[in-house]
Coordinates of C-alpha atoms in Angstrom, one line a residue:
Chain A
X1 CA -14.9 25.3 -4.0
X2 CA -18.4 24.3 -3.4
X3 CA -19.7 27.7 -2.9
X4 CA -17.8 28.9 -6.3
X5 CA -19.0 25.6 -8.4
X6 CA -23.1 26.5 -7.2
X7 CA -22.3 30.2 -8.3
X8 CA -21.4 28.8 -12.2
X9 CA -23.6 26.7 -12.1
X10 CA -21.5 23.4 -12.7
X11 CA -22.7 20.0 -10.8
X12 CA -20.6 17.7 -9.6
X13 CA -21.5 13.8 -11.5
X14 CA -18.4 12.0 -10.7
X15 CA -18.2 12.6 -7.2
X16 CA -15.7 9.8 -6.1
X17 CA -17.0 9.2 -2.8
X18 CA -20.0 7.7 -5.0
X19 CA -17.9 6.7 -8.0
X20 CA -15.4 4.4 -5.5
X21 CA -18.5 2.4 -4.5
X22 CA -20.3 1.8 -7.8
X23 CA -19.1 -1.5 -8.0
X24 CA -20.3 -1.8 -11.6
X25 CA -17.7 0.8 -13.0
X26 CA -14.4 -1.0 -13.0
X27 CA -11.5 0.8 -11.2
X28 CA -9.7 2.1 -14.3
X29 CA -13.2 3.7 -15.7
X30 CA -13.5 5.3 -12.1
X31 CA -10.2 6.8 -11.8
X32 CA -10.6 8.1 -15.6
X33 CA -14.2 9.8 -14.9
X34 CA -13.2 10.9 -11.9
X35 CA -10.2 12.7 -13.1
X36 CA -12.1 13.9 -16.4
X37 CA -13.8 15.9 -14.1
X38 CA -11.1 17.1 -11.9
X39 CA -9.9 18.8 -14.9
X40 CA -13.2 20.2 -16.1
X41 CA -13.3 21.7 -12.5
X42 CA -9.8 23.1 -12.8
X43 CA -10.9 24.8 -15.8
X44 CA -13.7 26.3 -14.5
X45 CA -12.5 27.4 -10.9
X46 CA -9.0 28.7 -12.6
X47 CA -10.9 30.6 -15.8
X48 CA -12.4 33.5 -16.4
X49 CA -14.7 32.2 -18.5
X50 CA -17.0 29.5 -17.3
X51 CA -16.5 26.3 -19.1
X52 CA -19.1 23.2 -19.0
X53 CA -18.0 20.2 -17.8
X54 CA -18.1 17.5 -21.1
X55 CA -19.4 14.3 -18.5
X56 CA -20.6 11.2 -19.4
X57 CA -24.3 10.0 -18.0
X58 CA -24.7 7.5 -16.0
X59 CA -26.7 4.1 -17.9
X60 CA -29.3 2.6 -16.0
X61 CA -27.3 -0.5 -15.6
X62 CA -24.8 2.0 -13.9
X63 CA -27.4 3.5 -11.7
X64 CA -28.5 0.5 -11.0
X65 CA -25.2 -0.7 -9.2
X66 CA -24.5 1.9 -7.0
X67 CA -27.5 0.2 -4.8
X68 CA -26.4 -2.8 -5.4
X69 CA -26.3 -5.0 -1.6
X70 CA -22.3 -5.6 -1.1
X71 CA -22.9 -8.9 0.4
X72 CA -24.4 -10.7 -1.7
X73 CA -23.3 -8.7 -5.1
X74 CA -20.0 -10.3 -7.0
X75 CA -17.3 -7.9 -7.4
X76 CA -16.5 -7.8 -11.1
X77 CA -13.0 -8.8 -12.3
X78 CA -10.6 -5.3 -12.2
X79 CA -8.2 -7.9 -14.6
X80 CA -4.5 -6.2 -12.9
X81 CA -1.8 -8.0 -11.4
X82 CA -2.1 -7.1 -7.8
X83 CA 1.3 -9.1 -6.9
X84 CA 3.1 -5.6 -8.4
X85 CA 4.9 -3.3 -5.9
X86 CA 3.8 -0.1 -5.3
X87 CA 7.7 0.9 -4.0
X88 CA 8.6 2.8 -7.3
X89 CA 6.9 5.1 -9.4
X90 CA 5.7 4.5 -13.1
X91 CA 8.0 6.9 -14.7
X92 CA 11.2 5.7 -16.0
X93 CA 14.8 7.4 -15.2
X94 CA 15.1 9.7 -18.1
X95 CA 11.6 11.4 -17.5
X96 CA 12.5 11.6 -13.8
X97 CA 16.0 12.8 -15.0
X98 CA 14.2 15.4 -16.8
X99 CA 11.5 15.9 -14.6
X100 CA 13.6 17.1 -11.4
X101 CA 16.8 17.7 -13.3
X102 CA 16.0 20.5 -15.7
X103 CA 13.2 22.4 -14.0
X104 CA 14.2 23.9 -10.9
X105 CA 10.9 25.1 -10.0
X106 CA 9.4 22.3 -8.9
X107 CA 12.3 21.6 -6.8
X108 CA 12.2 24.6 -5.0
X109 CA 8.5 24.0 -4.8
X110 CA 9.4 20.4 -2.9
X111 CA 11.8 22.4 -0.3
X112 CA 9.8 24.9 0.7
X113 CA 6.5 22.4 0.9
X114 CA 8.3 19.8 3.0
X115 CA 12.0 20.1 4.1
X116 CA 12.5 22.2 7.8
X117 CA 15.7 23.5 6.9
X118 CA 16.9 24.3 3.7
X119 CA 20.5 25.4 3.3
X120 CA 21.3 27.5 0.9
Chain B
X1 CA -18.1 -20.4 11.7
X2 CA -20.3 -22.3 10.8
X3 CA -20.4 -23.7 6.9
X4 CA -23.6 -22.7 6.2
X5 CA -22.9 -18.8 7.0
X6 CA -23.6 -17.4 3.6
X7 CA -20.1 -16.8 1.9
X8 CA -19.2 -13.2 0.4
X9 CA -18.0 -13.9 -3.1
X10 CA -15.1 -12.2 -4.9
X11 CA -13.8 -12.4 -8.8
X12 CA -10.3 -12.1 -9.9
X13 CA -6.8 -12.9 -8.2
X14 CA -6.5 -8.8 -7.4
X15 CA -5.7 -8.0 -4.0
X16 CA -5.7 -11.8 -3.3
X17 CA -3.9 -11.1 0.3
X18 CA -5.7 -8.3 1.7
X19 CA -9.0 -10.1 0.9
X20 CA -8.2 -13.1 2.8
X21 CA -6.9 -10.6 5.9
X22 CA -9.8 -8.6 5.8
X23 CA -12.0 -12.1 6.1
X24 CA -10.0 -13.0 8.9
X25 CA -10.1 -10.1 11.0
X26 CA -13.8 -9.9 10.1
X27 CA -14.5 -13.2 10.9
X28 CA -16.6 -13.2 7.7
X29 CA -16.2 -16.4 5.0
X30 CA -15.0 -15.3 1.4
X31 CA -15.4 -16.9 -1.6
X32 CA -12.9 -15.8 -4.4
X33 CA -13.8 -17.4 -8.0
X34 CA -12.6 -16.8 -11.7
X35 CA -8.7 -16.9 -10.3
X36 CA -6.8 -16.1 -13.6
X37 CA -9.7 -18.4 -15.2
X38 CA -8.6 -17.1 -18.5
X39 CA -5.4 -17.5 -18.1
X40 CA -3.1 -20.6 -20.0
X41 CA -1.8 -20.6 -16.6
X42 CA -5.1 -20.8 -15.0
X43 CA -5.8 -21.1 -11.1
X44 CA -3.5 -20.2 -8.4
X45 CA 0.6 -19.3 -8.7
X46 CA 2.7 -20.9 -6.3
X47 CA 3.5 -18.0 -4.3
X48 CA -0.8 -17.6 -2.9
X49 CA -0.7 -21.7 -2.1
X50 CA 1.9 -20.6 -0.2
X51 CA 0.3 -17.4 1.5
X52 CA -2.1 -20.0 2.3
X53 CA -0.3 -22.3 4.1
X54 CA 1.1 -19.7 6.2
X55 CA -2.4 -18.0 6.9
X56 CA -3.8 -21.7 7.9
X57 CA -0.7 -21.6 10.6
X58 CA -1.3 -18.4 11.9
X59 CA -4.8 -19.0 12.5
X60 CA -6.5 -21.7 14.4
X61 CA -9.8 -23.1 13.0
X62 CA -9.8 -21.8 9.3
X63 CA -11.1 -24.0 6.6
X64 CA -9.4 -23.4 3.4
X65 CA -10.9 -25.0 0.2
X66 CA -9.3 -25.0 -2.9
X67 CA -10.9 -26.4 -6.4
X68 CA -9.7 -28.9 -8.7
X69 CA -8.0 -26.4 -11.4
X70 CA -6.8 -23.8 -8.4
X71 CA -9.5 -20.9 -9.6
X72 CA -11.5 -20.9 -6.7
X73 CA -11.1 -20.5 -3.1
X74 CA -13.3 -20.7 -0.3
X75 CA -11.9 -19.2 2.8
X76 CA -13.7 -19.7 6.2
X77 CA -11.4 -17.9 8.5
X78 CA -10.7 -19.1 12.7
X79 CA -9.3 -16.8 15.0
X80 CA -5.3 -15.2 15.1
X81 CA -3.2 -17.4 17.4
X82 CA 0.6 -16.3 16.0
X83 CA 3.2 -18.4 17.5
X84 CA 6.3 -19.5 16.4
X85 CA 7.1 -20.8 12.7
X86 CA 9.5 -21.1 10.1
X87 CA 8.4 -20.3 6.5
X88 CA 9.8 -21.3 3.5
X89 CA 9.0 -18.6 1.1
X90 CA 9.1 -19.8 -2.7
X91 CA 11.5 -19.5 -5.3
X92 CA 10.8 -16.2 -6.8
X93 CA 8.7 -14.2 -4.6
X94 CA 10.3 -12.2 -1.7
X95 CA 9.9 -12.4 2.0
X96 CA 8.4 -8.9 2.2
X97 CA 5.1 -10.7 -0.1
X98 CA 4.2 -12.5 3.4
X99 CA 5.5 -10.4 6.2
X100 CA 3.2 -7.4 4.9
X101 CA -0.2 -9.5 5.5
X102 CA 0.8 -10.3 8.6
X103 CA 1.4 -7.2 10.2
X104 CA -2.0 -6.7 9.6
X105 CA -2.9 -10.1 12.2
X106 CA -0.3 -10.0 14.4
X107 CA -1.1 -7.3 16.6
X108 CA -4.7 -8.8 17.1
X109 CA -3.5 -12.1 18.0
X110 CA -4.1 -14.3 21.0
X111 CA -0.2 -15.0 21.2
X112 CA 2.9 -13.3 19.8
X113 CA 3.9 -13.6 16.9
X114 CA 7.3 -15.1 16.1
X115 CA 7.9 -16.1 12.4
X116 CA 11.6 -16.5 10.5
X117 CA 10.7 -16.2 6.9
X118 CA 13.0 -17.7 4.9
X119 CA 13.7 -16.8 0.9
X120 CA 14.6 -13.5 -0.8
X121 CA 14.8 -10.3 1.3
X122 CA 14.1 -7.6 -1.9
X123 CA 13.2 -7.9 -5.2
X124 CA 11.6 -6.0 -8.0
X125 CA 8.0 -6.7 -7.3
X126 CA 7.7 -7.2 -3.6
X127 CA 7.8 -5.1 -0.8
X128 CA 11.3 -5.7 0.7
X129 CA 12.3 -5.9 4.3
X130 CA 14.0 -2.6 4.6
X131 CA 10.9 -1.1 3.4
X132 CA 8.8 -3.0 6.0
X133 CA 10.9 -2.3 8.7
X134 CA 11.1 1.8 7.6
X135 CA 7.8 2.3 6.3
X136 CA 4.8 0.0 7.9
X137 CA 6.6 -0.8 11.3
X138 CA 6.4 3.2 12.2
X139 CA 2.4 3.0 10.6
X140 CA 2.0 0.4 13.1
X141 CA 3.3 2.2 16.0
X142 CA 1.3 5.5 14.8
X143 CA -1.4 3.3 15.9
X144 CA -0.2 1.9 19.2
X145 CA 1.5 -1.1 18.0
X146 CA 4.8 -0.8 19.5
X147 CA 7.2 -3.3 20.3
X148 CA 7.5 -4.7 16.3
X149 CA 10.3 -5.9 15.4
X150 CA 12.3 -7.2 11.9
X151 CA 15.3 -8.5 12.5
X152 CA 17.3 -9.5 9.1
X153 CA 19.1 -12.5 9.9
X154 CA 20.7 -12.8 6.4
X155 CA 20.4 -11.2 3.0
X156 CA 19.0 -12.8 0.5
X157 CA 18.9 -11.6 -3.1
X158 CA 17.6 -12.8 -6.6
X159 CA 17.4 -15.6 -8.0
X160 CA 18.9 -17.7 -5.4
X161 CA 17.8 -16.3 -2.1
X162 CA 18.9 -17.8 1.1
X163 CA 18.0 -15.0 3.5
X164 CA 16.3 -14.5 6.6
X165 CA 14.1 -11.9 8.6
X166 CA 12.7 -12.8 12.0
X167 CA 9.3 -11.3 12.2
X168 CA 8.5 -10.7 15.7
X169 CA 5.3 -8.6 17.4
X170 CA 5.0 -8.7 21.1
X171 CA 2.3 -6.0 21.0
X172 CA -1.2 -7.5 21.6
X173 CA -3.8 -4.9 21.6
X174 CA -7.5 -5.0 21.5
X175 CA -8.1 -2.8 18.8
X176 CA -6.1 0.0 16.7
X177 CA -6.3 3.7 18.0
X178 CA -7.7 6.5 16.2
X179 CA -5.9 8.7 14.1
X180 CA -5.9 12.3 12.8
X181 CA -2.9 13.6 10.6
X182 CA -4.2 16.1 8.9
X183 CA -1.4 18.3 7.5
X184 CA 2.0 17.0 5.7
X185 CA 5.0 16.7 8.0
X186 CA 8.0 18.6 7.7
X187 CA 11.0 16.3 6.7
X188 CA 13.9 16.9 8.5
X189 CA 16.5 14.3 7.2
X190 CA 17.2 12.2 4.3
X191 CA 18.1 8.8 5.8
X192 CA 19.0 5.1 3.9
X193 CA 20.8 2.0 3.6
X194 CA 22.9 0.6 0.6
X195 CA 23.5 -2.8 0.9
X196 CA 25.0 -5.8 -1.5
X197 CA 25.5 -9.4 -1.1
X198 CA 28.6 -11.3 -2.6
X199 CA 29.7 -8.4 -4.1
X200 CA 32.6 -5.7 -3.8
X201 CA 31.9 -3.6 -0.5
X202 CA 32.7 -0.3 -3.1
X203 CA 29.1 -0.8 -4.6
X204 CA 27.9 0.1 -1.8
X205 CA 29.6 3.1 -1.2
X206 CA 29.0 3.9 -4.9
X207 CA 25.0 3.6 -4.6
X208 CA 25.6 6.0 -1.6
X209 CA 27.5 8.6 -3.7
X210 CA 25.0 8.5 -6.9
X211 CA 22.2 8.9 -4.5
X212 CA 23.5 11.6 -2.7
X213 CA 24.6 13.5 -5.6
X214 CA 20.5 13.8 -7.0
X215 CA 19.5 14.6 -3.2
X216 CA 22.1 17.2 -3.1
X217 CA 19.8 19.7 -4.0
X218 CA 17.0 19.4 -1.6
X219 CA 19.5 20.7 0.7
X220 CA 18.6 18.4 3.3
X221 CA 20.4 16.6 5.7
X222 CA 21.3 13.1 4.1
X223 CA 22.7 10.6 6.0
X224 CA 22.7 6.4 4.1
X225 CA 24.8 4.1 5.8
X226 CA 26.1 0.8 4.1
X227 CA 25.4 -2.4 4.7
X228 CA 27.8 -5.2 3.5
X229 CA 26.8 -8.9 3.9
X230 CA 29.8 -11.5 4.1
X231 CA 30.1 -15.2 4.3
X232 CA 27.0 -17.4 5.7
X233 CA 24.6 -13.9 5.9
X234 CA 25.3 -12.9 2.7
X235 CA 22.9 -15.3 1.6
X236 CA 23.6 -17.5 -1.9
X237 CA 23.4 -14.9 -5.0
X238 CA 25.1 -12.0 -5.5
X239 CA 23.2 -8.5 -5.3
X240 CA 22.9 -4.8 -4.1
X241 CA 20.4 -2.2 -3.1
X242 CA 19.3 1.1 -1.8
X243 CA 16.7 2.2 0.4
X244 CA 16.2 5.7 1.4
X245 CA 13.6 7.1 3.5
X246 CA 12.6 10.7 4.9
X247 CA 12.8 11.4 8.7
X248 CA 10.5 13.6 10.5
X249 CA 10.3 14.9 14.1
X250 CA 6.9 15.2 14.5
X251 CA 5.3 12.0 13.2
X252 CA 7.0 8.7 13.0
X253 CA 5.5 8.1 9.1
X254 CA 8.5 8.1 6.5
X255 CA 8.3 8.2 3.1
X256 CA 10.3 4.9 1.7
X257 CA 11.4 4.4 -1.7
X258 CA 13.8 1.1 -2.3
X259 CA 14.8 -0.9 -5.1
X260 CA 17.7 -3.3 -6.0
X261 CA 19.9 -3.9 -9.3
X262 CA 19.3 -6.2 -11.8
X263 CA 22.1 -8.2 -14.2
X264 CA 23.9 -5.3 -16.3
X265 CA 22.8 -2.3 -14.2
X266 CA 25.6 -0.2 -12.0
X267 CA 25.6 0.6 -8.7
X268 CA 24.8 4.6 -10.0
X269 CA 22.0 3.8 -11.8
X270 CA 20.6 2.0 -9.1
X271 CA 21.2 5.1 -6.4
X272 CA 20.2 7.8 -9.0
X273 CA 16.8 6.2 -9.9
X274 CA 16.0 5.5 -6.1
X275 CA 17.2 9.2 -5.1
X276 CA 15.1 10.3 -8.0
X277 CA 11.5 8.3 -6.8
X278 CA 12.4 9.2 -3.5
X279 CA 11.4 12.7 -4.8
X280 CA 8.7 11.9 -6.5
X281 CA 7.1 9.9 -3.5
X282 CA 7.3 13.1 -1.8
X283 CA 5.5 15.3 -4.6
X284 CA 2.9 12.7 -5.1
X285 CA 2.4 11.7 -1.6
X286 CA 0.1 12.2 1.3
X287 CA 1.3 11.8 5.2
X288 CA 2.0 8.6 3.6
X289 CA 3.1 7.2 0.7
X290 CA 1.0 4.9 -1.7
X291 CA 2.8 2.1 -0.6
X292 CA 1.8 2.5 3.3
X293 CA -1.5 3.4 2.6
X294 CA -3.8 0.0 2.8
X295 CA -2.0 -0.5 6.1
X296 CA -2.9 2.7 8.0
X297 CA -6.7 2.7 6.4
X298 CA -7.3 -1.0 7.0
X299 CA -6.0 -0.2 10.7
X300 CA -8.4 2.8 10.7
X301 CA -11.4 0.8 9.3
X302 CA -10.7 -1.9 12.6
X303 CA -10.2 0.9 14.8
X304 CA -12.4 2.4 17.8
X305 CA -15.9 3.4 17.0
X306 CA -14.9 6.6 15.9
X307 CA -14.0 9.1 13.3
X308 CA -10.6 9.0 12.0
X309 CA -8.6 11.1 9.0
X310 CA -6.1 10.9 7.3
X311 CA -4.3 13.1 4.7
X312 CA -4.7 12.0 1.2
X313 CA -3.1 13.0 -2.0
X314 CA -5.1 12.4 -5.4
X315 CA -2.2 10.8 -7.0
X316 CA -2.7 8.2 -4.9
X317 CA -5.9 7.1 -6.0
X318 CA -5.5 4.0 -8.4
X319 CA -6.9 0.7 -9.3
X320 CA -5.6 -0.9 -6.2
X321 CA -6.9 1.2 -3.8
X322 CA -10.7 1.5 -5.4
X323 CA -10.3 -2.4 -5.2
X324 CA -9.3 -2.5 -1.7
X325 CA -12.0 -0.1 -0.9
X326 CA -14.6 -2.2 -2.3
X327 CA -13.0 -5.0 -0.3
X328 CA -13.3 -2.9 2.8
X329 CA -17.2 -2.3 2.4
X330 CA -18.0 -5.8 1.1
X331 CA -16.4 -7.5 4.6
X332 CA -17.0 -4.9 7.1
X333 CA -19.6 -2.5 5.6
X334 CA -18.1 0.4 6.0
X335 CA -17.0 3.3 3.6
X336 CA -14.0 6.0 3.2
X337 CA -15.2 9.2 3.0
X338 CA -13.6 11.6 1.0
X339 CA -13.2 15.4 1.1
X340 CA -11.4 17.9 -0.8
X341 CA -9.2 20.1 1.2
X342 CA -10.1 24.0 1.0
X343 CA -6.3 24.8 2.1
X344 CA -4.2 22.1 0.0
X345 CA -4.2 21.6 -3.6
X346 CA -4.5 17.8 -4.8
X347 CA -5.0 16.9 -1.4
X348 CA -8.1 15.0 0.4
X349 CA -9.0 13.9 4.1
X350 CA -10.0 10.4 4.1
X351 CA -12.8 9.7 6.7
X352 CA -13.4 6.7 8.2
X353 CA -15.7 5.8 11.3
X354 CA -14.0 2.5 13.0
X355 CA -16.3 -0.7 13.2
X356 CA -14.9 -0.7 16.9
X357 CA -13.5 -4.3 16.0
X358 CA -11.7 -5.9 19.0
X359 CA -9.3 -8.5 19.1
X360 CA -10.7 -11.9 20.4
X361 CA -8.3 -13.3 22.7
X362 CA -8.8 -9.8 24.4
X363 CA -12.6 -9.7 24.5
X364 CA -12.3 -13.0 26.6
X365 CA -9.5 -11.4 28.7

């Protein structure tokens, strides 16, 4: 991927081994950047045409808090209920109804990816 | 630790246990502030007093300071010492919201740990004891804590409660192995348990048929026994649930996916919509699933001084887990690396060199 990205010339901003740490990005903008670009690099690595990446700059109060010292910096306030189970996932019955009932695929997809023995 | 070591300060009531853990096996003093300070319910909820209570009993020498309005905490941690206690979990919040925390202690303790939590054994928000016993117990083992046990004593379900789980760890070990699991493991069986409380024994057997009927077509072995509580163990409300978890040969890690019914839902609701997460847990899983993951990368974090990795999928990156990293590299300095993987798609190796922590009572040993 890395060799590929250099060759079109696209550079990597929202690298999340940096993004996770800039403590003055709240979690949800991380995740969001993050995956902005995941999809930019889809794009490009699964395109003929070579796409560039529409990414946000970093402000200097941004830049700023990636050096920030942990210790003595205050974490800011994420504002999400942490006391919520992760056991379940987000989607509701129907969409998973739909989502593994109707398209056979990504069944199939699931067997052959995890399960030893599939019968037939 | 002495009062005037400089305190590390937090914001927010997110991730309110795992921060006071971390402190404690760190041996570092935390600070959190701002605790739902803008709430009309400001300050602490019942349910983290509580957490409290229990983490002042398990520990020997901690200094816990709570505010006037309950939105700050000051948290000067003492070292494990386990034991045995009772505790009385409150009204509301299941057992599973205090065993979890401390099977992150336990195995570092200076004696065993022996606790009989008392109070709801599943609910809709917290982690229930079938999970716990399928899904973290087999984490902990992966990194040589053996010899962990949940017994269930009785069932307890919402809103009344009145169950009991015996928590017991007689695995004291100086410090976590390392671990590399690097590829997904093959599943070889579908595996679960459908249980109710004060209710006919046929719900169970009917979460067990709607459950089997979505995991039909994975084709794989599926195998969900029943569990029906009676009399004194069936605790005082009535209530059902399913759990269902993967099986593999190669690694002990299993997916788990549980939850429980509510007022007006039927039994086949209940087993479809579990069978049906079950699969999704899979799809959007790593060698673990979300719900296992702060466990196994905590453990790595207090592990040997050395490199670990662990299989990662991006699905599993949310708000909680940037959070808990932050947590991570505030109290013991230390950051997950993470790197895309050339051979899987959506899939990342987390890295993590160990800060070779080592259990106290065993440093003295």
């Amino acid at each position: 991927i890395g060799s590929k990205l250099e060759s079109s010339g696209v550079k990597r901003i929202w690298d999340i081994n940096k993004l996770l740490y800039m403590i003055n990005i709240n979690p949800k903008d991380v995740l969001s950047r993050w995956r902005k670009e995941e999809e930019g690099l889809a794009e490009v690595l699964g395109g003929s045409e070579i796409q560039e990446i529409e990414l946000e700059h970093l402000s200097e109060e941004e830049q700023e808090g990636e050096d920030e010292d942990f210790f003595t910096k205050k974490t800011s306030s994420q504002g999400f209920e942490s006391k919520v189970s992760s056991n379940l996932e987000s989607l509701d019955t129907q969409s998973l109804q739909k989502k593994w009932g109707e398209d056979g695929t990504l069944l199939a997809k699931l067997r052959e990816r995890f399960f030893t023995s599939p019968r037939k | 630790m002495s009062s005037r070591t400089k305190l590390i300060t937090f914001q927010g009531h997110e991730n309110f246990r795992l921060r006071l853990v971390l402190a404690t096996l760190s041996g570092k003093g935390i600070k959190i502030e701002k605790i739902r300070s803008d709430d009309l319910n400001p300050g602490l909820k019942d349910y983290e007093i509580s957490f409290l209570r229990l983490l002042e009993n398990v520990t020997n020498g901690s200094i816990i300071e709570i505010s006037y309005t309950g939105t700050t905490v000051t948290y000067r941690p003492g070292i494990i010492i386990g034991g045995s206690l009772t505790h009385q979990c409150p009204e509301g919040t299941a057992c599973g919201y205090f065993i979890e925390p401390m099977l992150y202690l336990a195995p570092f303790s200076k004696k065993k740990f022996s606790i009989v939590f008392k109070g709801l054994t599943a609910s809709k928000n917290d982690a229930g004891v079938e999970f716990i016993k399928w899904g973290l117990i087999p984490v902990m083992e992966k990194f040589g804590v053996r010899e962990v046990e949940l017994h269930i004593l009785k069932r307890g379900s919402p809103p009344l409660g009145g169950g009991e789980v015996h928590l017991l760890v007689n695995s004291l070990i100086p410090q976590p192995v390392t671990v590399h699991v690097l590829d997904y493991h093959k599943i070889s069986a579908i595996r679960g348990i459908a249980y109710c409380t004060r209710v006919s024994p046929s719900v169970a057997n009917r979460l067990v048929d709607s459950a089997r009927k979505v995991l039909k077509a994975t084709g794989c072995d599926t195998n969900i026994t029943t569990d029906v509580s009676r009399g004194e163990i069936a605790g005082k409300s009535p209530g059902f649930g399913l759990t269902l978890f993967t099986e593999s040969k190669k690694v002990p890690f299993r997916y788990v996916v549980e939850d429980i019914g509510l007022a007006g839902e039927t039994p086949e609701d209940v087993g479809e919509r579990v069978a049906l997460n079950l699969l999704e847990r899979i799809q959007k899983s790593g060698c673990l699933g979300r719900n296992q993951l702060d466990l196994a990368l905590v453990y790595m974090v207090i592990g040997k001084e050395d490199i670990g990795r662990l299989l990662v999928n991006k699905d599993q990156f949310d708000e909680e887990l940037v959070v808990l990293l932050r947590d991570i590299k505030a109290l013991f300095g230390t950051e997950v690396y993470f790197k895309q993987s050339d051979e899987m798609d959506n899939s990342m190796y987390a890295t993590i060199m160990g800060v070779g922590f080592t259990n106290a009572s065993k440093k003295i040993a």
